[in-house]
Coordinates of C-alpha atoms in Angstrom, one line a residue:
Chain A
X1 CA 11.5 -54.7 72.9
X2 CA 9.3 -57.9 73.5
X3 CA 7.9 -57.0 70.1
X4 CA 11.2 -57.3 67.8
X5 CA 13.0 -59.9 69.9
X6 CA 15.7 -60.7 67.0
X7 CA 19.4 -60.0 68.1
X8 CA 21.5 -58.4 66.0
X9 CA 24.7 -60.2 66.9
X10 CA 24.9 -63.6 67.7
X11 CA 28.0 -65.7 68.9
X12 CA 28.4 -69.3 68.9
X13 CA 31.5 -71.4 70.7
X14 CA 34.1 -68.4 70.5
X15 CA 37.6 -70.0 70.8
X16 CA 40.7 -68.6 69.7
X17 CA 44.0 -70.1 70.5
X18 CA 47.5 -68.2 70.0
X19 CA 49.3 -71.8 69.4
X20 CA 48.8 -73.6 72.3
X21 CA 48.0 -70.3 74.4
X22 CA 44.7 -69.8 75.3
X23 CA 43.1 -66.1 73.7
X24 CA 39.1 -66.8 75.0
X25 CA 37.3 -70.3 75.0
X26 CA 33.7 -71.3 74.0
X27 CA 32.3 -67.2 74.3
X28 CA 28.7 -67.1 73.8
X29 CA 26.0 -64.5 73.8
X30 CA 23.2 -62.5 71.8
X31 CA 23.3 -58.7 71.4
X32 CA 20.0 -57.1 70.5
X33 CA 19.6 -54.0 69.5
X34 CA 20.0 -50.9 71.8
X35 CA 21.8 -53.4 73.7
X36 CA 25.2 -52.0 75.7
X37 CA 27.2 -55.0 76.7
X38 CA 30.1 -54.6 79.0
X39 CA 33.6 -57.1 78.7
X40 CA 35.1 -57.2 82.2
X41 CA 38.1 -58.7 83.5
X42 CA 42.0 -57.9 83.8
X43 CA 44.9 -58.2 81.6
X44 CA 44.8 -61.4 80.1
X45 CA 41.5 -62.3 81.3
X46 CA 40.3 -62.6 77.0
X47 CA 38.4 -59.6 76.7
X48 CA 40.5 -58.1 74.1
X49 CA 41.1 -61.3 72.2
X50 CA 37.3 -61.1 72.3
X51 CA 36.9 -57.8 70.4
X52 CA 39.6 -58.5 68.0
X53 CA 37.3 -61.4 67.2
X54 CA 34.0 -60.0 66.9
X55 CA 35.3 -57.2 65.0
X56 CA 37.0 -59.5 62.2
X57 CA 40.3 -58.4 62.8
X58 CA 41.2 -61.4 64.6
X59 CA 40.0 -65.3 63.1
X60 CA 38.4 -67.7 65.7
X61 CA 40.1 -71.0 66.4
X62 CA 36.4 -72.7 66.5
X63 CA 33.1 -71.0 67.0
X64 CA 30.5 -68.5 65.0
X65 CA 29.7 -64.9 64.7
X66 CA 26.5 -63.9 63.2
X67 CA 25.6 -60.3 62.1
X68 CA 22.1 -59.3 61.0
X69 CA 22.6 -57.5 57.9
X70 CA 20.5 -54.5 57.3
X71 CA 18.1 -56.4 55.1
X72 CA 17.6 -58.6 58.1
X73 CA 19.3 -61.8 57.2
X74 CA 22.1 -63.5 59.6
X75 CA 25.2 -64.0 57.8
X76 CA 28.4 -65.7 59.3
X77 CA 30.7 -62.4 59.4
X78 CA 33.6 -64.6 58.3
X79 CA 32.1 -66.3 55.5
X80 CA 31.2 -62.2 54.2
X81 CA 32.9 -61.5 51.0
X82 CA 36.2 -59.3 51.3
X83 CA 34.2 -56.2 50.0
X84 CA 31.1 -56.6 52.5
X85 CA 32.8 -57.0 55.3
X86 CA 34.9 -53.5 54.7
X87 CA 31.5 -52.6 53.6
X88 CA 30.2 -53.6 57.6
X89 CA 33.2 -51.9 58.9
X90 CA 32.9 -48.8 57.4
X91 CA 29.6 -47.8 58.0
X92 CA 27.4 -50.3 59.8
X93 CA 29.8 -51.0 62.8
X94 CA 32.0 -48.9 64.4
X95 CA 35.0 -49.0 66.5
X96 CA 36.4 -47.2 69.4
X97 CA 40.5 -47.8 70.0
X98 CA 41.8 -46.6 73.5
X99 CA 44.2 -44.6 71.5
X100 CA 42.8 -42.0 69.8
X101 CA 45.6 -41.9 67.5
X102 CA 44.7 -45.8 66.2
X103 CA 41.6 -44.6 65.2
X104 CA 42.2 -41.0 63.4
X105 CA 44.7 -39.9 60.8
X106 CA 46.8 -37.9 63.2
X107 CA 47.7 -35.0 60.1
X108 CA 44.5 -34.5 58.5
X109 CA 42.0 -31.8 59.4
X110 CA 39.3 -33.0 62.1
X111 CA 36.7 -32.4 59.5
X112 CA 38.2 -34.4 57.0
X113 CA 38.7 -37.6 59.5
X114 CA 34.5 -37.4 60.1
X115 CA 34.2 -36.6 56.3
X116 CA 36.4 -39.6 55.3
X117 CA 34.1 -41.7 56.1
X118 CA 31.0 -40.2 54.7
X119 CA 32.6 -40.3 51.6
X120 CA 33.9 -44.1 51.6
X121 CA 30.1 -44.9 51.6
X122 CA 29.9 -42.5 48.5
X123 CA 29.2 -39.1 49.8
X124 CA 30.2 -36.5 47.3
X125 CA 29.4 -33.3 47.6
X126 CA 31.7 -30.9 49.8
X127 CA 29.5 -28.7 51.1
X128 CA 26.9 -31.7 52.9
X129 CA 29.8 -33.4 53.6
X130 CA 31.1 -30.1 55.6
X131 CA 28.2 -29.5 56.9
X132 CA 27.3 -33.3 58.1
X133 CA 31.1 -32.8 59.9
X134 CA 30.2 -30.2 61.4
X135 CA 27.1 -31.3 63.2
X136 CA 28.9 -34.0 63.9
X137 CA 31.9 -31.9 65.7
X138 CA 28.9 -29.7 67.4
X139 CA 27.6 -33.3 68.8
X140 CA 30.8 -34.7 70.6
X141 CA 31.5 -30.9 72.4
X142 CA 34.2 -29.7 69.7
X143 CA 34.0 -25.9 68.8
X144 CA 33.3 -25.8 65.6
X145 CA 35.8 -23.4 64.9
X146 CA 38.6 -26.1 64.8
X147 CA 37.2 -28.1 62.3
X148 CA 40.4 -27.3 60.2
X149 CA 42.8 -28.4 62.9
X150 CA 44.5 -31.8 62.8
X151 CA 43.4 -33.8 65.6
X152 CA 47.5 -33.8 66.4
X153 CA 46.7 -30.1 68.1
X154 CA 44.1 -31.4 70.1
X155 CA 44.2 -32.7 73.6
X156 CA 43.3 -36.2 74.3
X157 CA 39.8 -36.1 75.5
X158 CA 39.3 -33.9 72.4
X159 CA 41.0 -36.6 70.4
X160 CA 38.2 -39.5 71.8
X161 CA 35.3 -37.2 71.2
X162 CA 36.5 -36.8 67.8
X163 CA 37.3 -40.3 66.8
X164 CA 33.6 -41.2 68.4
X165 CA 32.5 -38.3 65.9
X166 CA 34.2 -40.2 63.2
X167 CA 33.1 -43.4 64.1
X168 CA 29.3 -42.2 64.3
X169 CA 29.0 -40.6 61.1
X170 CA 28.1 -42.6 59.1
X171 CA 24.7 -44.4 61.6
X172 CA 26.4 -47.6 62.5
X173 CA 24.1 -50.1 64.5
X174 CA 27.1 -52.0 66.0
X175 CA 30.3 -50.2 68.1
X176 CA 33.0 -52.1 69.6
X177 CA 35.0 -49.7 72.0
X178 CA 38.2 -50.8 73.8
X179 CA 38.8 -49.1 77.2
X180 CA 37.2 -45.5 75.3
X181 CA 37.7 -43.6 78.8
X182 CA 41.4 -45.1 79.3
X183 CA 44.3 -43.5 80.2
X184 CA 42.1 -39.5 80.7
X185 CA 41.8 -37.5 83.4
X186 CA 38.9 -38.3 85.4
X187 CA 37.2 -35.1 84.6
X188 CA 37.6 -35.8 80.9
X189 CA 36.5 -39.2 81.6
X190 CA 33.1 -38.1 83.2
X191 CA 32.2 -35.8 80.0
X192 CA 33.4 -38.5 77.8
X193 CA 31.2 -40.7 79.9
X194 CA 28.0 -38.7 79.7
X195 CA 28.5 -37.8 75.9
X196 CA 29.0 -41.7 75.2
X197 CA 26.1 -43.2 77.4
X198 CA 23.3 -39.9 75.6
X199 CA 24.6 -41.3 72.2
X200 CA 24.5 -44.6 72.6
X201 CA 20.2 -44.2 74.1
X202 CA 19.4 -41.5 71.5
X203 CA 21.2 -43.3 68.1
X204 CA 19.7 -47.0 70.0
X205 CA 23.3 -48.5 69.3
X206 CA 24.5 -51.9 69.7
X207 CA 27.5 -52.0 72.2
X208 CA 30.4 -54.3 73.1
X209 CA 32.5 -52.4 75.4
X210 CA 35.9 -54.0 76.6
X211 CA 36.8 -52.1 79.9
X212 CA 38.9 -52.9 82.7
X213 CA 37.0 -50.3 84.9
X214 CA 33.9 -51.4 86.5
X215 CA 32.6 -47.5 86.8
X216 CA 32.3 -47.4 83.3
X217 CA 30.6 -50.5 83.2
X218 CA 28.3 -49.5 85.9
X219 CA 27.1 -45.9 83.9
X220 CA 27.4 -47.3 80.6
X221 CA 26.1 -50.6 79.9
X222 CA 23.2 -52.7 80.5
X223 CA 24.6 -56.2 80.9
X224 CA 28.0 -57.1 82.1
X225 CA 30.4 -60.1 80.8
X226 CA 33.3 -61.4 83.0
X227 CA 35.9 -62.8 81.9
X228 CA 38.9 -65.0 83.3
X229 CA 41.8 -66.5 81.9
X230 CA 39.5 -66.6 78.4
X231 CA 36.8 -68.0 79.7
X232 CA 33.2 -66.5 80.2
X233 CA 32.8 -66.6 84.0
X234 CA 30.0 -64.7 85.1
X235 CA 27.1 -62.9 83.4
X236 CA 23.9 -60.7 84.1
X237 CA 22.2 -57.6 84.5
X238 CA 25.1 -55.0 85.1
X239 CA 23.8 -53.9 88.4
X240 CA 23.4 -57.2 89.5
X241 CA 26.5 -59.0 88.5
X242 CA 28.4 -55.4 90.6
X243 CA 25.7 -55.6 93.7
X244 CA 25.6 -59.0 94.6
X245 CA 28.4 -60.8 92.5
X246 CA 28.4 -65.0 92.9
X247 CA 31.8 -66.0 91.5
X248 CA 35.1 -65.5 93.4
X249 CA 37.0 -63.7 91.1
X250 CA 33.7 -61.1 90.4
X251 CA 33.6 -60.2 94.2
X252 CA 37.0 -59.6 94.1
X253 CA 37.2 -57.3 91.5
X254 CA 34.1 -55.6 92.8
X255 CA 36.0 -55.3 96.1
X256 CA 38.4 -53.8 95.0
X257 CA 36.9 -50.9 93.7
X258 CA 37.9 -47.8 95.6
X259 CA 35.3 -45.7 97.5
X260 CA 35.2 -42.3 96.9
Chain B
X1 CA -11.5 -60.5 86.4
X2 CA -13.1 -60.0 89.5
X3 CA -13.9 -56.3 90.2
X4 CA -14.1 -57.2 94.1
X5 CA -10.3 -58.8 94.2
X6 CA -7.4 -56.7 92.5
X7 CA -5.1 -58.7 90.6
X8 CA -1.7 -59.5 92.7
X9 CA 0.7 -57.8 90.8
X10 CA 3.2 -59.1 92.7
X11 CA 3.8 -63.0 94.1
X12 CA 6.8 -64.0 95.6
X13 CA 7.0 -67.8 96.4
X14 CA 9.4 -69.5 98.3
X15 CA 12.2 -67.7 97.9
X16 CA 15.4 -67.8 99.4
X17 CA 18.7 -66.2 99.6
X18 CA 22.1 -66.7 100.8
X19 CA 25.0 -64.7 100.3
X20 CA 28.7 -66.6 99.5
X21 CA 31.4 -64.5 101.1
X22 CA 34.3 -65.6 98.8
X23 CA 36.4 -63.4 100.1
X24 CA 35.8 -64.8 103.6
X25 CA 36.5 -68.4 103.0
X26 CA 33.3 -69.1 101.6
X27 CA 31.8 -67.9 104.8
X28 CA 27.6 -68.0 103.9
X29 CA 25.3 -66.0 105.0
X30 CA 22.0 -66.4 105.0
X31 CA 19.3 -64.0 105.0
X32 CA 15.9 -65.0 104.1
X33 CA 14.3 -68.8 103.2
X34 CA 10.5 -69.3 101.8
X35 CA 9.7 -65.7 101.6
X36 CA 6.3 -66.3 100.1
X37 CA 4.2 -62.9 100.0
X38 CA 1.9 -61.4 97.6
X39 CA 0.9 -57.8 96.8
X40 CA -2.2 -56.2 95.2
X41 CA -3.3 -53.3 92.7
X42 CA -3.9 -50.2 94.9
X43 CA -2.7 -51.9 98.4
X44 CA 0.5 -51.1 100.3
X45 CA 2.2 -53.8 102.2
X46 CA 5.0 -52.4 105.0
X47 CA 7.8 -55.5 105.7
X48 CA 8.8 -55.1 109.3
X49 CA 11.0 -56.5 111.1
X50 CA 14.9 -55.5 112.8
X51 CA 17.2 -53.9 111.2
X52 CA 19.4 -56.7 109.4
X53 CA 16.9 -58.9 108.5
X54 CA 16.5 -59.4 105.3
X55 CA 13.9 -57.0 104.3
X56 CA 15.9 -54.8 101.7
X57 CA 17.9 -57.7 99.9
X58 CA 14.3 -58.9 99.3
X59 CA 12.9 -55.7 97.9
X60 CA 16.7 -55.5 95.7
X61 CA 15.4 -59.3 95.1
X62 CA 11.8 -58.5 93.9
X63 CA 13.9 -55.5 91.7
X64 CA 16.3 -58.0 90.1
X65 CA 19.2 -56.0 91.9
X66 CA 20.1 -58.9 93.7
X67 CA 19.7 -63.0 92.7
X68 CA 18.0 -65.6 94.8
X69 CA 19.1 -68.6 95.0
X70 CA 15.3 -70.4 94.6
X71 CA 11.9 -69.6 94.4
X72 CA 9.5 -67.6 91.9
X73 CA 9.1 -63.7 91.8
X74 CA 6.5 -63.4 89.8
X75 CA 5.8 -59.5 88.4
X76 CA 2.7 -58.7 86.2
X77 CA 3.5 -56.0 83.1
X78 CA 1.3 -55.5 80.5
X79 CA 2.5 -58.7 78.5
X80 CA 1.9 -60.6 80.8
X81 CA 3.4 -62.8 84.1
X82 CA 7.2 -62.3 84.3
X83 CA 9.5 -64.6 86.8
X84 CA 11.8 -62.0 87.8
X85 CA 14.3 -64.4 89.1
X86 CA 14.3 -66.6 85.7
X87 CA 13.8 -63.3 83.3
X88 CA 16.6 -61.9 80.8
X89 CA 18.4 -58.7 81.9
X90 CA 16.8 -57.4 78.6
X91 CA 13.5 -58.4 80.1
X92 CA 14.4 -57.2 83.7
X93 CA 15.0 -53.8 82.6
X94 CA 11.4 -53.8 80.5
X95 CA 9.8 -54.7 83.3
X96 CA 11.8 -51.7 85.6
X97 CA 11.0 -49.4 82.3
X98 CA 7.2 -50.2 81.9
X99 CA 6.1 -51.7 85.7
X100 CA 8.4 -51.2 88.6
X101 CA 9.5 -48.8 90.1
X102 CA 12.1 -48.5 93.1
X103 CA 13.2 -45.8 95.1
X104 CA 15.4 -46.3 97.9
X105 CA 17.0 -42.9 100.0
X106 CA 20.1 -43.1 97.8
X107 CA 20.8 -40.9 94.4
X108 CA 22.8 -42.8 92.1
X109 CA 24.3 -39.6 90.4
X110 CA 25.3 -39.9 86.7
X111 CA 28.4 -36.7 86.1
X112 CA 26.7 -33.9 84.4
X113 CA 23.1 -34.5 83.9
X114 CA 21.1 -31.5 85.6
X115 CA 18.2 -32.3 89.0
X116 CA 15.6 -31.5 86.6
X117 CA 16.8 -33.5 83.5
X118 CA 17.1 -36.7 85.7
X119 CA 13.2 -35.9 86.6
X120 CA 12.3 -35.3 83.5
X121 CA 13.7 -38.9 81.8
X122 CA 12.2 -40.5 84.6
X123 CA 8.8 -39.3 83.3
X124 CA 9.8 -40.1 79.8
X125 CA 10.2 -43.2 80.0
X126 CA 6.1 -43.8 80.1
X127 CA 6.3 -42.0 77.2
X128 CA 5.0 -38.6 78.0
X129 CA 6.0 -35.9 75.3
X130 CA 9.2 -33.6 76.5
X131 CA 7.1 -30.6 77.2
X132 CA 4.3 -32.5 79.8
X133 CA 7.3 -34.2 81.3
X134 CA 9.4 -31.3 82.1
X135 CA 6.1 -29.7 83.6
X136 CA 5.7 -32.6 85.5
X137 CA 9.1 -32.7 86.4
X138 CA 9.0 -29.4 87.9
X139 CA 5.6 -29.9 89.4
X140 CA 7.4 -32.9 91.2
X141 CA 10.5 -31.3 92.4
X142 CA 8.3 -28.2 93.7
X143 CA 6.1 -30.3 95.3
X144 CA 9.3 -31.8 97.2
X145 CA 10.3 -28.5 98.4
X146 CA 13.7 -28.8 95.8
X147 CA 14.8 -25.3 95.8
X148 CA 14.1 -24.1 91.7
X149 CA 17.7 -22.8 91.8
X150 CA 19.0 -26.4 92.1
X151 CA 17.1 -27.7 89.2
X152 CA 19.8 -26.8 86.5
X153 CA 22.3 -28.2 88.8
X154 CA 23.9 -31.8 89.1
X155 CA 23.0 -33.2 92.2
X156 CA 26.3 -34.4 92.9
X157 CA 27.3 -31.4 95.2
X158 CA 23.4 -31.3 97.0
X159 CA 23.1 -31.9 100.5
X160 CA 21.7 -35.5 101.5
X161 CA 18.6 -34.5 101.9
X162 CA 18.4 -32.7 99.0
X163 CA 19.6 -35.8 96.6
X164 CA 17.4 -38.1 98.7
X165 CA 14.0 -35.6 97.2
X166 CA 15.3 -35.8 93.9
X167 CA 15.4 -39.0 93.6
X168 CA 11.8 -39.1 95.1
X169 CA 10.6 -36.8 92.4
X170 CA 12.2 -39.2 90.3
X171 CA 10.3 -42.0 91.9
X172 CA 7.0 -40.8 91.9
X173 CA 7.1 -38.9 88.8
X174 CA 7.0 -42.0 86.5
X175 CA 3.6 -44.1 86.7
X176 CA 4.5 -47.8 87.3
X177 CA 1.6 -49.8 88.2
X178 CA 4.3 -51.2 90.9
X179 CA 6.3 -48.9 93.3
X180 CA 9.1 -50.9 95.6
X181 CA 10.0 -48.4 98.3
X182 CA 13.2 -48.9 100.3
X183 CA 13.1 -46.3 103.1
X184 CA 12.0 -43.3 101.2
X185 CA 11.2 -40.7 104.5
X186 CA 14.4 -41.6 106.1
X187 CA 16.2 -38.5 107.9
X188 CA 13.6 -36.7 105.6
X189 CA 12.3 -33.5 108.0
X190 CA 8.5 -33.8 108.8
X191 CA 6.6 -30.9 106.1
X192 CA 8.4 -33.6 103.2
X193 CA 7.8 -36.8 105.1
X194 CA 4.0 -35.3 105.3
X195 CA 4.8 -34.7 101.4
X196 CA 6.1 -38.3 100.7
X197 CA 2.7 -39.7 102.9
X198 CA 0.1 -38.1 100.3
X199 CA 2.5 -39.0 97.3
X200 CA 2.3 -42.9 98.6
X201 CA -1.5 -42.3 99.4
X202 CA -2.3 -41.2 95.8
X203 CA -0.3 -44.1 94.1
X204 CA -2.5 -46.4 96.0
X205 CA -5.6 -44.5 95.1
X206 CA -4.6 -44.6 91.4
X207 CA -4.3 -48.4 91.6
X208 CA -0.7 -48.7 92.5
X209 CA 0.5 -52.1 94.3
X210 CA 3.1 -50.5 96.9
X211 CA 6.0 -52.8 98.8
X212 CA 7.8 -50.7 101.1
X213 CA 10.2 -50.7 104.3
X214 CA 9.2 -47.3 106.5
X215 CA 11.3 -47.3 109.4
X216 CA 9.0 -44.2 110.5
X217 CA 6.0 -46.0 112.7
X218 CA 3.9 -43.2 112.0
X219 CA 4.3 -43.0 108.3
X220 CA 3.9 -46.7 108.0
X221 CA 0.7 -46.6 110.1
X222 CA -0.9 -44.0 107.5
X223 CA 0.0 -45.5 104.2
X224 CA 0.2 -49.8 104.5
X225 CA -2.8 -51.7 104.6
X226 CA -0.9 -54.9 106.0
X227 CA 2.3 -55.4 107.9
X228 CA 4.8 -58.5 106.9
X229 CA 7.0 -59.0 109.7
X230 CA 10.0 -60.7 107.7
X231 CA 11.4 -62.0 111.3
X232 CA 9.5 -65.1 110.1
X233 CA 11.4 -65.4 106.9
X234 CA 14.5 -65.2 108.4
X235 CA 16.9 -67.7 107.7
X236 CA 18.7 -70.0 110.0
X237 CA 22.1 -68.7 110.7

């Protein structure tokens, strides 16, 4: 880590204003890689405005976002040509939507929503491309035996693990998840948990997670973010920023936490 | 470098801390002001003192669990001197992978990963292959008196006690050069607080700089080589 001390993302004076209303302001920070960064705040606070940014789909008011590109050099994702940054999208980065469903092609077998991607960076042949989806399936916990199912007859924690499958396929460096353990039981949201937090260490992946829930946070990340009404109002070491938080609104949300 | 002297691997210097109670109408609370201590390769240091004090949030402190609000914590890894209350969280958790340990009397239990697997990545992380981890791991866990059929288990449903020896084994099974202990023998019965006595007594041998808080007179008395009463660090309330 102190040897290759380049980050992989960097971001420079984030603003982004809808009109006159206020998405985030002046966001700033460096992800290396390996690095899981956790977004925290409430409705509203920015955090989603955020990952709409970082992830293109959204363009800043004012600020930069840098990406190292796999042959090292920092380009200005916005200034990336139309066909490099689906390019980025489809296989270097990766994202996670809440809802399954926004991530997957509900109809289509789960084999052929991890093969889809494989073969949109050029993978032909049917029986790798199989066989890639089905170590893939093996890896997020689905029996392999439903790899001709459409994700539509699985249930929802099934759904996440398989849109994580399809997300991971192709070796990104860089995932942006929104809320990945939202809205499951808790029980799925443990597994879920456990799978995510082993893939992300073994596969050394870059990590913006957007979560509302400061668990998650706590199991899954290595830095924490907290945001308020779009600005950036406490950072640090995730442990620290949840143990001994300084700002107001960061003690608050950490008290409010329920003991089990 | 001196054969005679050890190199302090750790140097607090003037540090203090104050908790904010925002919550509480800003109420502050102070807890310690120009904590200035130093600890050596192979010596233990015990911080005394009453209950309340200050002397965990100062080990948390020296951890980079908890922030001070001024002064230097200076940790040496192998790169070199790190200010622990000035480093990066990237560099923090280096330092916690590669230097310093911490083991307190409380299991932080991640859903799903087995007694023996939590062991095991402890002694990983120093880079041992998987198969002389695991048999250290085991070693570790036997050693603690962990009943074997636990060891596939999550320790989430163990008894206190139990969870309190895993996370030990997890302690002592990894080979930081700098071990911050945090009440380790509490409620532990006396054959495993005799265990956790030569466990601290070969760290120190091996060259390990030790910082603990042993509420157990008796324990204290065999492992530290100098007591710290923080009563004199304690801040003005």
């Amino acid at each position: 880590m102190v040897e290759e001390d380049l980050p992989l993302l960097s971001v420079v004076g984030l603003t982004k204003f809808y009109g006159r209303r206020v998405g985030c302001i002046d966001v700033a920070f460096d992800l290396h890689p390996g690095e899981v960064m956790a977004v925290v705040g409430e409705s509203g606070s920015g955090k989603s405005t955020l990952l709409s940014l970082l992830s293109t789909q959204l363009e800043p008011t004012a600020g930069s976002i840098r990406y190292r590109m796999r042959d090292g050099v920092m380009r200005d994702v916005f200034a990336l040509t139309e066909a490099e940054r689906r390019f980025l999208m489809r296989t270097d980065w990766g994202f996670v939507h809440q809802d399954p469903a926004l991530g997957l092609r509900m109809a289509v077998s789960a084999g052929a929503n991890v093969g889809e991607r494989l073969m949109a960076v050029g993978a032909r042949h049917y029986g790798r491309i199989r066989g890639e989806a089905l170590s893939w399936l093996e890896r997020v916990e689905i029996e392999t035996d439903r790899i001709d199912d459409p994700p539509r007859a699985f249930s929802g924690g099934m759904r996440q693990r398989l849109q994580i499958a399809r997300n991971l396929v192709t070796g990104p460096r860089l995932v942006f998840m929104d809320e990945p353990t939202g809205g499951l039981d808790v029980s799925v949201q443990a597994r879920l948990l456990d799978l995510l937090r082993t893939l992300a260490a073994d596969l050394d992946l870059s990590v913006v997670i957007v979560t509302h829930d400061l668990a998650v946070a706590r199991i899954l990340s290595h830095r924490i973010m907290v945001m308020r009404q779009g600005r950036v109002i406490e950072t640090g070491l995730t442990d620290q920023v949840l143990d001994d938080p300084h700002e107001p609104y960061t003690q608050l949300l950490v008290s409010s936490i329920l003991q089990v | 470098m001196d054969r005679a002297v050890p190199a302090a691997m750790i140097e607090v210097e003037s540090l203090d801390k104050t908790f904010v109670m925002h919550l509480r109408g800003g109420a502050r609370l102070p807890v310690v002001a120009g904590v200035s201590l130093s600890v050596r390769a192979g010596e233990c240091v015990a911080l005394a003192g009453r209950s309340g004090i200050g002397k965990s949030s100062l080990v948390k402190m020296i951890y980079g669990n908890y922030r001070c609000d001024a002064g230097a914590i200076r940790v040496r890894d192998v790169h070199g001197i790190v200010d622990v209350a000035q480093a990066s969280p990237r560099r923090i958790l280096h330092l916690r992978r590669t230097t310093l340990g911490y083991v307190s009397q409380f299991l932080r239990v991640i859903p799903r990963v087995s007694a023996l697997d939590i062991v095991i990545a402890s002694a990983r992380e120093h880079g041992a292959g998987p198969e002389l981890a695991a048999s250290r791991a085991r070693a570790m866990l036997a050693r603690l008196n962990v009943p074997q059929r636990l060891w596939d288990l999550p320790p989430a449903t163990f008894s206190g006690g139990e969870q309190q020896r895993v996370n030990i084994a997890r302690g002592f099974v990894a080979e930081h050069p700098i071990l911050l202990l945090d009440e380790p023998t509490a409620s532990l019965d006396a054959v495993n607080r005799a265990v956790v006595v030569e466990l601290i007594l070969e760290k120190k041998a091996a060259g390990v700089a030790i910082l603990g808080i042993f509420h157990d007179e008796d324990v204290r008395d065999r492992v530290a080589d100098r007591i710290l009463d923080v009563t004199r660090f304690a801040a003005a309330a």
